[in-house]
Short mmCIF file of C-alpha atoms and ligand atoms in Angstrom, two decimals:
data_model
loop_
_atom_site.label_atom_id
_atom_site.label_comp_id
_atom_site.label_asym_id
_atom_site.label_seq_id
_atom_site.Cartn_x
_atom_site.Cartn_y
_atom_site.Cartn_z
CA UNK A 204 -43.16 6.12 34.07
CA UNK A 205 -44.48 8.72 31.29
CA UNK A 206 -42.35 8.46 27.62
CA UNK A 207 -40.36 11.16 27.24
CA UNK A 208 -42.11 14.09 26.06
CA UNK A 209 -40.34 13.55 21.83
CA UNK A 210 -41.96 14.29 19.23
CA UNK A 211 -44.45 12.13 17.30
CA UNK A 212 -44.07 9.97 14.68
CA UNK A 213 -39.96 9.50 15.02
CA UNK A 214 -38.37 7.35 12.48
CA UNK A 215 -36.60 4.00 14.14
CA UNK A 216 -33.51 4.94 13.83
CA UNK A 217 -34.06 8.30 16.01
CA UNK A 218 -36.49 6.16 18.46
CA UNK A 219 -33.50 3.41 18.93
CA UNK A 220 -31.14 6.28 20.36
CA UNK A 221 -34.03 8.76 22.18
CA UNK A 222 -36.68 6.66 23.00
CA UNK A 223 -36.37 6.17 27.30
CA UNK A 224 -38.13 7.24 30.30
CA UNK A 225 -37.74 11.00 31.30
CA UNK A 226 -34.45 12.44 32.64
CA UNK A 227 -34.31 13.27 36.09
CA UNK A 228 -33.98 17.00 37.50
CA UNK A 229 -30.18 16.51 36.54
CA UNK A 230 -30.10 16.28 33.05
CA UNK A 231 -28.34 13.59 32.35
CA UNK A 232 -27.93 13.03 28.34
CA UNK A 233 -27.10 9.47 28.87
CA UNK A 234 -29.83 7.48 30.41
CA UNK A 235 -29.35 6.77 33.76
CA UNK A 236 -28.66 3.21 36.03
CA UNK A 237 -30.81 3.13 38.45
CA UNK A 238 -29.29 0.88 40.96
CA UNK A 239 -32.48 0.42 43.92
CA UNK A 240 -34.34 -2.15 44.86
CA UNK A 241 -36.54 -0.19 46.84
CA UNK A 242 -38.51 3.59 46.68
CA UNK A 243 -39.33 6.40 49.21
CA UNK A 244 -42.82 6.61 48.94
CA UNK A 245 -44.13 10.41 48.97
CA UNK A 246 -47.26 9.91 50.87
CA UNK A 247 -49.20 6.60 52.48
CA UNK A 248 -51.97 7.67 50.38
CA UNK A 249 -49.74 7.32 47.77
CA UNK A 250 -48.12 4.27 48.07
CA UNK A 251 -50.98 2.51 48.55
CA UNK A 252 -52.60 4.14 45.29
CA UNK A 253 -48.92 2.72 43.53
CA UNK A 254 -49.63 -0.50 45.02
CA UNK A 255 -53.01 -0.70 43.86
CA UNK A 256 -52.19 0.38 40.40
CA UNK A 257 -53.97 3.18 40.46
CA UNK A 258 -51.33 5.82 40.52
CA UNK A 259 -48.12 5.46 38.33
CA UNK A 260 -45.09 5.23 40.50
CA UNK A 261 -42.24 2.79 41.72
CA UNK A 262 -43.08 0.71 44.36
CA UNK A 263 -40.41 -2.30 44.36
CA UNK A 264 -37.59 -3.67 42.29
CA UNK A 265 -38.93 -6.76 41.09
CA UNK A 266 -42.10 -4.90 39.72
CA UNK A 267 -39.93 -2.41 37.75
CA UNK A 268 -37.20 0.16 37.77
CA UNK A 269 -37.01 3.50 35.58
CA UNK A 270 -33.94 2.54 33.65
CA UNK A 271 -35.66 -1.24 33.13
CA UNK A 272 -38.78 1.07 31.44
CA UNK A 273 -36.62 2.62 29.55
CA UNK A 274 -35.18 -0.38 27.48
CA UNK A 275 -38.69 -1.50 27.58
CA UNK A 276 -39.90 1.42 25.88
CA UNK A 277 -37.11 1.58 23.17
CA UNK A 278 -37.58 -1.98 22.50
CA UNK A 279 -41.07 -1.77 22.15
CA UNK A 280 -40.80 1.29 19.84
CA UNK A 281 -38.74 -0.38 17.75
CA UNK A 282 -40.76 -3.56 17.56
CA UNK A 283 -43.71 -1.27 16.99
CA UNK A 284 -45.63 -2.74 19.81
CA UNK A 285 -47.70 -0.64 22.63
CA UNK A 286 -45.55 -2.07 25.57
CA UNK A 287 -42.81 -4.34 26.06
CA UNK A 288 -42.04 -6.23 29.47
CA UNK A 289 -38.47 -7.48 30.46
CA UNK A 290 -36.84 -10.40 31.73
CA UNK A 291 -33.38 -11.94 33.50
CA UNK A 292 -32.96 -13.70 30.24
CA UNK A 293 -34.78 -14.93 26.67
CA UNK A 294 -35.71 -18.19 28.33
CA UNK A 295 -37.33 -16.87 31.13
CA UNK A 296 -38.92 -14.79 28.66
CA UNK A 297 -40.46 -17.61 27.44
CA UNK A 298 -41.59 -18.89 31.05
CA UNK A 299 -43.02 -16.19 31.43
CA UNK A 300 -45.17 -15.91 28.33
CA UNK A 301 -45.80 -19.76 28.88
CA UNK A 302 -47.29 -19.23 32.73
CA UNK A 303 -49.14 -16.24 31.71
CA UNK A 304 -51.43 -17.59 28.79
CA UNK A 305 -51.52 -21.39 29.54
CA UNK A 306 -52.86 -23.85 32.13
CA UNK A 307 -53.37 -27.74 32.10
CA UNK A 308 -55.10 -28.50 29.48
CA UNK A 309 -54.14 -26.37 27.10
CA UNK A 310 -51.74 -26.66 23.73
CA UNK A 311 -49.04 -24.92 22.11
CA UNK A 312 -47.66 -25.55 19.04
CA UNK A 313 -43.86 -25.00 18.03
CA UNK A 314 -41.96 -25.31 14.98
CA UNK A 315 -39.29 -28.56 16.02
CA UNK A 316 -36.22 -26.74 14.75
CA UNK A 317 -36.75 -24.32 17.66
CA UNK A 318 -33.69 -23.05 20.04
CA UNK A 319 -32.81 -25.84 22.06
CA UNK A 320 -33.53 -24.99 25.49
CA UNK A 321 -36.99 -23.99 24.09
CA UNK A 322 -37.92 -26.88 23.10
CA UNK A 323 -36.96 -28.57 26.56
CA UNK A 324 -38.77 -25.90 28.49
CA UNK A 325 -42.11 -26.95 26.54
CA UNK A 326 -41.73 -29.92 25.43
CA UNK A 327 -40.76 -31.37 28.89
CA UNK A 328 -41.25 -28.85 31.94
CA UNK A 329 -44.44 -27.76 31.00
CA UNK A 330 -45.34 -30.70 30.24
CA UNK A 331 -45.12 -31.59 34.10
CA UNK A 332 -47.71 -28.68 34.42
CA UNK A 333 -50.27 -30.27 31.88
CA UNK A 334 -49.67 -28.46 28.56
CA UNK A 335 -49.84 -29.99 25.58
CA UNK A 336 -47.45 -29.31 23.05
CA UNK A 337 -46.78 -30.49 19.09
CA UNK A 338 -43.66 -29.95 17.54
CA UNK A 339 -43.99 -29.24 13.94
CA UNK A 340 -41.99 -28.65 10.78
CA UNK A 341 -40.07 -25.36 10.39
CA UNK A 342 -41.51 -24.70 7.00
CA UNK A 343 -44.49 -26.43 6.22
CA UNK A 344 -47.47 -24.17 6.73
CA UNK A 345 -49.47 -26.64 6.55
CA UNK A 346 -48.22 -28.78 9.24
CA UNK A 347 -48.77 -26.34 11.59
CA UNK A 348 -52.32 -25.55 10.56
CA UNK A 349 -53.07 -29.47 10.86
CA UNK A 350 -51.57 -29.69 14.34
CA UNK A 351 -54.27 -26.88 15.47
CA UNK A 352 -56.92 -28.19 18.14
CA UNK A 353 -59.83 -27.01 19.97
CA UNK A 354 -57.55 -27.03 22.46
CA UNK A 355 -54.51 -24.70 21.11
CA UNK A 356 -53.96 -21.36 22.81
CA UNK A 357 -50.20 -20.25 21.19
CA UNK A 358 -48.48 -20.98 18.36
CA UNK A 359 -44.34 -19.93 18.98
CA UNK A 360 -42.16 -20.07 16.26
CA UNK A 361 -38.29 -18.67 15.56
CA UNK A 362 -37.02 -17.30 12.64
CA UNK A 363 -34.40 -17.83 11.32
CA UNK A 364 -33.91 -20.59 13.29
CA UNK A 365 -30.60 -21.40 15.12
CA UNK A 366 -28.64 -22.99 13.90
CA UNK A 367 -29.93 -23.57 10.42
CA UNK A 368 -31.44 -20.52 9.27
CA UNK A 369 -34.58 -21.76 8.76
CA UNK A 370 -37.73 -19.31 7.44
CA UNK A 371 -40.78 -19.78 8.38
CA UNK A 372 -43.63 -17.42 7.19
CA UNK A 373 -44.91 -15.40 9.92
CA UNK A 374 -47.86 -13.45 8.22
CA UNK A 375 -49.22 -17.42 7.22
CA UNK A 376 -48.84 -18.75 10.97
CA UNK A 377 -50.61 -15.54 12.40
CA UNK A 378 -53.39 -16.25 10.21
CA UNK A 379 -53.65 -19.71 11.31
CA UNK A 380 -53.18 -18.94 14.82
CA UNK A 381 -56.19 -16.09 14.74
CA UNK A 382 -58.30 -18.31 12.44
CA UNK A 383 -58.04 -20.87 15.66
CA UNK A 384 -58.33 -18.10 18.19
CA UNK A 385 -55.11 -18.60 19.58
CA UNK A 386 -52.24 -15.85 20.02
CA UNK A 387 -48.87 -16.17 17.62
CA UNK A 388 -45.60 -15.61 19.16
CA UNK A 389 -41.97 -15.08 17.51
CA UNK A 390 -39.11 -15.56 18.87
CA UNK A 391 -37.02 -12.67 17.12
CA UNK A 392 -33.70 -13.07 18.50
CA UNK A 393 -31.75 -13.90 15.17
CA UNK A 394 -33.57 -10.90 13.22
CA UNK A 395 -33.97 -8.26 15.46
CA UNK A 396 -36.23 -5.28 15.12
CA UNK A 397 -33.70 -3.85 12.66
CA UNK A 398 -34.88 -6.17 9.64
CA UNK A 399 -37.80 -7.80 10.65
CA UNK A 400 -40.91 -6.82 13.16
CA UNK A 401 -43.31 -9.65 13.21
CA UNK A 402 -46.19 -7.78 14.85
CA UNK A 403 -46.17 -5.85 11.26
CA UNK A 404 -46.67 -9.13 9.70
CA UNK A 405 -49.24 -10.74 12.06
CA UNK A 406 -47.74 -11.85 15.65
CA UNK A 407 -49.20 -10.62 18.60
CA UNK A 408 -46.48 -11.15 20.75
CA UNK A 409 -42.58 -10.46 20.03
CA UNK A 410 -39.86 -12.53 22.53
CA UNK A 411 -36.18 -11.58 22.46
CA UNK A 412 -33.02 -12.80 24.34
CA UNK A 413 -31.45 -9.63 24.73
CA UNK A 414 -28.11 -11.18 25.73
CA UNK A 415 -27.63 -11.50 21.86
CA UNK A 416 -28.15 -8.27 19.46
CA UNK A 417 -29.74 -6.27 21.63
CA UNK A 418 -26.49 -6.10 23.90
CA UNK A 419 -24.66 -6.93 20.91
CA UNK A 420 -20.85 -7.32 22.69
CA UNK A 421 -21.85 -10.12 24.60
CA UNK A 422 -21.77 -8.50 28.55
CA UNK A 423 -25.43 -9.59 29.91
CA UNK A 424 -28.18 -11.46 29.91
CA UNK A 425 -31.91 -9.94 29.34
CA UNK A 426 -35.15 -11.06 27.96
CA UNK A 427 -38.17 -9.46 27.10
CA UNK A 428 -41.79 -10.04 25.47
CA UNK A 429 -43.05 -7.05 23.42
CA UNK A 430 -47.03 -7.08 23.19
CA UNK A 431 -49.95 -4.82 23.64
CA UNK A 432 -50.49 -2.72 26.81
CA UNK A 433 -52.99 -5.07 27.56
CA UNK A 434 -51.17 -8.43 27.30
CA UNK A 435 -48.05 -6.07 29.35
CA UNK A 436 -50.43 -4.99 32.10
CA UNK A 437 -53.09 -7.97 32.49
CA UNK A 438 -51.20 -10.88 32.03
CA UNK A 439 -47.40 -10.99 31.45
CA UNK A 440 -46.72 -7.95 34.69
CA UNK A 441 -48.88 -10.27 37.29
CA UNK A 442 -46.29 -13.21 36.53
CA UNK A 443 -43.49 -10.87 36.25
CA UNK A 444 -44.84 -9.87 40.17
CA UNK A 445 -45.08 -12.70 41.36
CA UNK A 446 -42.28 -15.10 39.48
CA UNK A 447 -39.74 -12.54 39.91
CA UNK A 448 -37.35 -13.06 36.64
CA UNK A 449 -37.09 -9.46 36.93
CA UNK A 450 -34.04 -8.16 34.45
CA UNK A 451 -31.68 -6.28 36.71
CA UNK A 452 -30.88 -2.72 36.21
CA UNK A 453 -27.40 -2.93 35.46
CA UNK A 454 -28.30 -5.41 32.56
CA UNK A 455 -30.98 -3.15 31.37
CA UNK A 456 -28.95 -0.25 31.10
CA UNK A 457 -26.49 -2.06 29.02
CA UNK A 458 -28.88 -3.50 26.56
CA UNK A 459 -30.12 0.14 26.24
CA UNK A 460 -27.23 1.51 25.09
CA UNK A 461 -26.99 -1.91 23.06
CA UNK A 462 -30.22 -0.52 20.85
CA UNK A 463 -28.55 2.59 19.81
CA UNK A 464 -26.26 0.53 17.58
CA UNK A 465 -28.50 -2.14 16.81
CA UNK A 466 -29.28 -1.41 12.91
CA UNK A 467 -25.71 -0.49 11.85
CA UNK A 468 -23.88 -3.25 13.93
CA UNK A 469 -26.95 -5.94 12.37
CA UNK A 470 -26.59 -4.49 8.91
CA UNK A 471 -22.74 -4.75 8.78
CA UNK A 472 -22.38 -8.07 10.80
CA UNK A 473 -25.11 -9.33 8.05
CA UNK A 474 -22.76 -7.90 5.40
CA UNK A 475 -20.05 -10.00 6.59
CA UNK A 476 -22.40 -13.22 6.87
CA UNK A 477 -23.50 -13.50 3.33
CA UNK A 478 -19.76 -11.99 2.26
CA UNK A 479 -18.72 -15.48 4.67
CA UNK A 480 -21.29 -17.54 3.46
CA UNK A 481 -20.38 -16.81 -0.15
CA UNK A 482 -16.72 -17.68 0.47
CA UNK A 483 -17.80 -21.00 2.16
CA UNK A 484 -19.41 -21.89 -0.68
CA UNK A 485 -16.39 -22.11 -2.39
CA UNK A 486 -14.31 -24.16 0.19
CA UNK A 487 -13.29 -27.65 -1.24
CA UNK A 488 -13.88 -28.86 2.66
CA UNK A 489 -17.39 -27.76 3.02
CA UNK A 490 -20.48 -29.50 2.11
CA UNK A 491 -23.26 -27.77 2.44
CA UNK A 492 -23.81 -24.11 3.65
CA UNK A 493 -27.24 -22.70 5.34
CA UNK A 494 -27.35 -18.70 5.18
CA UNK A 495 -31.01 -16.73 4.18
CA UNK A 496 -29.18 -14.51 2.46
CA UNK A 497 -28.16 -17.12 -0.18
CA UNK A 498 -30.18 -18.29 -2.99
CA UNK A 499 -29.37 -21.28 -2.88
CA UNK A 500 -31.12 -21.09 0.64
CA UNK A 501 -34.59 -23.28 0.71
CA UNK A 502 -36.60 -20.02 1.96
CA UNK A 503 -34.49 -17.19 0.06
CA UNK A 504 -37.72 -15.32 -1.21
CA UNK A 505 -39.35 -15.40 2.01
CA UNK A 506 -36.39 -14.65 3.96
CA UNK A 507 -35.71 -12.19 1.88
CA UNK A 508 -38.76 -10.81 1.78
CA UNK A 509 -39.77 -10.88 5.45
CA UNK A 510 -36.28 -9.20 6.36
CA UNK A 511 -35.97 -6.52 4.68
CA UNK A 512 -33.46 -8.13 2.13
CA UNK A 513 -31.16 -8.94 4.61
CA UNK A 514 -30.16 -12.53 5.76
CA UNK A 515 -28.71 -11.67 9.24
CA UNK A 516 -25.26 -12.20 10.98
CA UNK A 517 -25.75 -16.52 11.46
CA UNK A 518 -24.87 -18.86 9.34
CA UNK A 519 -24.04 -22.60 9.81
CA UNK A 520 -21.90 -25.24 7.49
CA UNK A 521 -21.35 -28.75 7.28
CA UNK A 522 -17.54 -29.64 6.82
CA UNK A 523 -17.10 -32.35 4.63
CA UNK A 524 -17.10 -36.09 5.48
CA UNK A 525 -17.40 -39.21 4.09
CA UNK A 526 -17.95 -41.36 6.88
CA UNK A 527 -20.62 -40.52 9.50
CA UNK A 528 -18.41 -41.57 12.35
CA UNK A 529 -15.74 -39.19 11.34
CA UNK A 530 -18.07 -36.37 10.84
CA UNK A 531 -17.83 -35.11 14.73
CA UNK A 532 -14.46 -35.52 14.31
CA UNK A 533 -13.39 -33.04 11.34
CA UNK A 534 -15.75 -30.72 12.68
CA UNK A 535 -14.15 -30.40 16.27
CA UNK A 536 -10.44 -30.31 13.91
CA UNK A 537 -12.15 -26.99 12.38
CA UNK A 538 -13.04 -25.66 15.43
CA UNK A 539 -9.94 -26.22 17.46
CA UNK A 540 -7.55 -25.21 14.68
CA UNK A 541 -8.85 -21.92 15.14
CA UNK A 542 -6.77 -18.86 17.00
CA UNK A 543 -9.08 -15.69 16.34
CA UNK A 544 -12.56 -17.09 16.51
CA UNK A 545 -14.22 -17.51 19.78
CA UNK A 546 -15.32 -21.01 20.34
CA UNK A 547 -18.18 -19.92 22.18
CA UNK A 548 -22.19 -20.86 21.81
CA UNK A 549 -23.36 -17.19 22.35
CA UNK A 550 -24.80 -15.24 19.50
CA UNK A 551 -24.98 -11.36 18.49
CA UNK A 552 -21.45 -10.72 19.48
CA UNK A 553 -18.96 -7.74 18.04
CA UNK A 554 -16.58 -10.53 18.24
CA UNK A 555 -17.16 -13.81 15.64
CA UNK A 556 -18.04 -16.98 17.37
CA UNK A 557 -18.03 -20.67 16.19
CA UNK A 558 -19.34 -23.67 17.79
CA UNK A 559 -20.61 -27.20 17.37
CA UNK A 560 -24.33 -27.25 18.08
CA UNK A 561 -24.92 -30.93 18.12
CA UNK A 562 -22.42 -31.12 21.31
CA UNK A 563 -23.19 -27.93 22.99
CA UNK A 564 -26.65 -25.59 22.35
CA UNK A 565 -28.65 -28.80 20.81
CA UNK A 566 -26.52 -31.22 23.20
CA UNK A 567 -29.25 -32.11 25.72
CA UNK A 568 -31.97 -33.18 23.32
CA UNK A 569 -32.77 -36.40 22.48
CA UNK A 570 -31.02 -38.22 19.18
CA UNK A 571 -34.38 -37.87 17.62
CA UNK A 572 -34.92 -34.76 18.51
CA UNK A 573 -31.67 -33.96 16.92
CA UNK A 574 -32.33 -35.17 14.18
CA UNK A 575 -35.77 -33.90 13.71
CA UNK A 576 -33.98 -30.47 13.69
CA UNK A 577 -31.63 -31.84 10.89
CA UNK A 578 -28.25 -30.65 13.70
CA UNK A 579 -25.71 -33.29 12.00
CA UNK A 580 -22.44 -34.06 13.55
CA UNK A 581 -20.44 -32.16 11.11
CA UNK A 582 -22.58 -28.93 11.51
CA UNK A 583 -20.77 -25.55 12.58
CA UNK A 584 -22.46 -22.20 13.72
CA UNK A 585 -20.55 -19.43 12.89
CA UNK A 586 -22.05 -15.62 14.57
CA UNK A 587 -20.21 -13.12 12.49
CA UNK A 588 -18.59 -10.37 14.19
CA UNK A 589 -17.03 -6.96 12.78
CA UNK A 590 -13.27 -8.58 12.52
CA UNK A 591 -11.91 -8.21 8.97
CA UNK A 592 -13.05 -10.67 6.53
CA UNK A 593 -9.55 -11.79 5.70
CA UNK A 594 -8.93 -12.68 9.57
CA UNK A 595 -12.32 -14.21 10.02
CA UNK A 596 -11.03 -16.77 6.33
CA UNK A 597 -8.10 -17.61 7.14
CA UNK A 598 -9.01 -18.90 10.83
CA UNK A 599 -11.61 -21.34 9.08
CA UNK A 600 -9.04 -22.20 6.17
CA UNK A 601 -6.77 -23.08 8.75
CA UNK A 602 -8.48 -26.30 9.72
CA UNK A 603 -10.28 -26.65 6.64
CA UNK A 604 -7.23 -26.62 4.73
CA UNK A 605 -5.55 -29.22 6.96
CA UNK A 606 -8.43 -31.90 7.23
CA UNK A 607 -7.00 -35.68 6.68
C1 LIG B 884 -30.22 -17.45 23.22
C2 LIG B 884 -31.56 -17.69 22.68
C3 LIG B 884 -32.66 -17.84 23.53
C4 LIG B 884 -32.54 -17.83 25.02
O1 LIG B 884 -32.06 -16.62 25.52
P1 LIG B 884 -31.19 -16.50 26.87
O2 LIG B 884 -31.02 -15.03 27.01
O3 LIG B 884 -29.93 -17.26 26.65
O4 LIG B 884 -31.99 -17.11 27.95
C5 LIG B 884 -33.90 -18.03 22.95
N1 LIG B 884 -34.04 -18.09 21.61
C6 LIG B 884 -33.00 -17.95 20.77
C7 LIG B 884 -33.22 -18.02 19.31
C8 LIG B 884 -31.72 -17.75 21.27
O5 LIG B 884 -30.68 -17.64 20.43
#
């Protein structure tokens, strides 16, 4: 369906509230839920122009759904990308990307500190399928540029990384990825548009789980890969037919509204992470904390940099402990001495969450794997929320304070 008829060259923050498919003849100001799975075709000549793609026009839920295009084409404003194409949820975001630009034979390469489930969808299900994939380092550039092969279509990476924060430098990995002719993908869940759009620096394609910011108070799960038209139309939209991991309307409606707030909910929830982070810091009971927006942070300058000064709304810490096999232990004591937090393993929530990675988001991989990512046994994730500061403290002090 046509873009609403705004005018051009809209700054972000207008395009994040306006940007949507046109209103219908009722005038709704608030974009509407369209709740079909079907549409009453005005002519046969018609429908079968639709079907053909040669007429723009609903034909069938799983193919698409006005109030789906419309969080498509907010998202892909704000990601600065032609189109954007949704999904039930990041990872079968990800699928879908995958199926659409490889087949047996072919390699991807990923950074190994990727989101968990990630790395199990390439490393080992399409691995059943014949794709090659090599699992590099987060931060060395030139790891990634000696993994390429004549065989390497996509090169995905995530940053920051969950759950420790790392950077990786996307204008670097697009230029190895076009130097090889292969396609460079981000995963921008942890950034969002609001500080960083990788397609500015490089990336050809742009994957989000929009269960995290883009909803932003945790009520449903959504996906989406923003791209060119082409990439949209030719090769992600044929999978999207076929596949089916259509994003429902309901969902989409929600994570449209979600994008109105995104900037001022990331920039204060990224206010309270380095305020958090900071304050960590300082705790007798913590040993090490990982937050972009620090400088003691490996990456600082290129987080920095690459984010529009911001660090984000994640941050993990290790809780002190001086033997290993007490180290699971002290950080499960934090966790359940809490009373406000939510001991939860989403992200991009109004409310703060904590959880123990190792045991939970990074719990299926292997102990190398693990350990390749650097997830210890004393590691916490903490999302921030908007709670006061004082409430969010004194949750953490109250098992930090009490460790034995
Ligand atoms: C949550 C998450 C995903 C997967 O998204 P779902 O919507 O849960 O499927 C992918 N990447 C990152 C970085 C995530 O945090």
């Amino acid at each position: 369906m046509s873009a609403r008829r705004l005018p051009d060259d809209l700054h972000l923050d207008t395009l994040a509230v306006r940007a949507a498919v046109d209103r219908s003849q009722y005038g709704e100001n608030s974009e509407a839920l369209y709740l079909t799975s079907g549409y009453v075709q005005p002519s046969a000549e018609a429908a079968a122009r639709r079907f053909a793609g040669d007429e723009e026009g609903f034909t069938y839920g799983r193919y698409g759904n006005p109030t789906v295009a419309s969080f498509e084409q907010r998202l892909a404003a704000l990601e600065g990308t032609e189109a954007a194409i949704s999904t039930a949820s990041g990872m079968a975001a990800i699928l879908m990307m995958c199926l659409a630009l490889l087949k047996a034979g072919d390699h991807i390469i990923c950074s190994q500190s990727m989101f968990g489930s990630t790395i199990k969808l390439i490393g080992s299900d399409l691995a059943k399928f014949g794709v090659e994939s090599s699992f590099v380092s987060q931060t060395d550039v030139s790891a990634w540029k000696m993994a390429v092969k004549d065989n390497t279509r996509l090169l995905f990476a995530e940053t920051p990384t969950n759950p420790l924060t790392e950077v990786c430098d996307i204008a670097a990995l697009a230029a190895i990825a076009h130097g090889a002719g292969a396609l460079l993908a981000v995963d921008n869940c942890f950034a969002t548009p609001a500080l960083q759009r990788p397609v500015a620096l490089g990336a050809d394609i742009v994957m989000h789980s929009g269960t995290k910011y883009l909803d932003g108070q945790g009520r449903v799960m959504a996906g989406a890969l923003c791209a060119s038209q082409e990439l949209v139309t030719e090769k992600f939209l044929p999978v999207l037919k076929s596949a089916g991991m259509t994003l429902a309307p309901f969902n989409a409606w929600v994570v449209l509204k979600g994008l109105e707030t995104l900037d001022i909910r990331m920039r204060a929830q990224s206010a309270h992470a380095l305020d958090l982070a900071r304050w960590l810091q300082d705790q007798p009971n913590v040993q090490r904390v990982f937050y972009p927006g620090l400088s003691s942070h490996p990456q600082h300058t290129l987080a920095m940099a690459q984010q529009g000064g911001v660090g984000g709304a994640v941050l993990s810490f290790e809780v002190r402990a001086s033997a290993a096999d007490q180290a699971r232990a002290r950080a499960f004591h934090v966790l359940d001495s809490m009373r406000l937090l939510s001991l939860s393993t989403n992200l991009g929530d109004t409310k703060t969450l904590a959880a123990h990675p190792a045991s939970t988001s990074h719990g299926r991989l292997t102990e190398a794997q693990r350990q390749a990512a650097g997830i210890q046994q004393n590691l916490i994730r903490v999302a921030v929320g908007l709670e006061h500061l004082d409430d969010v403290k004194a949750d953490l002090a109250r098992g930090l304070e009490t460790l034995t």
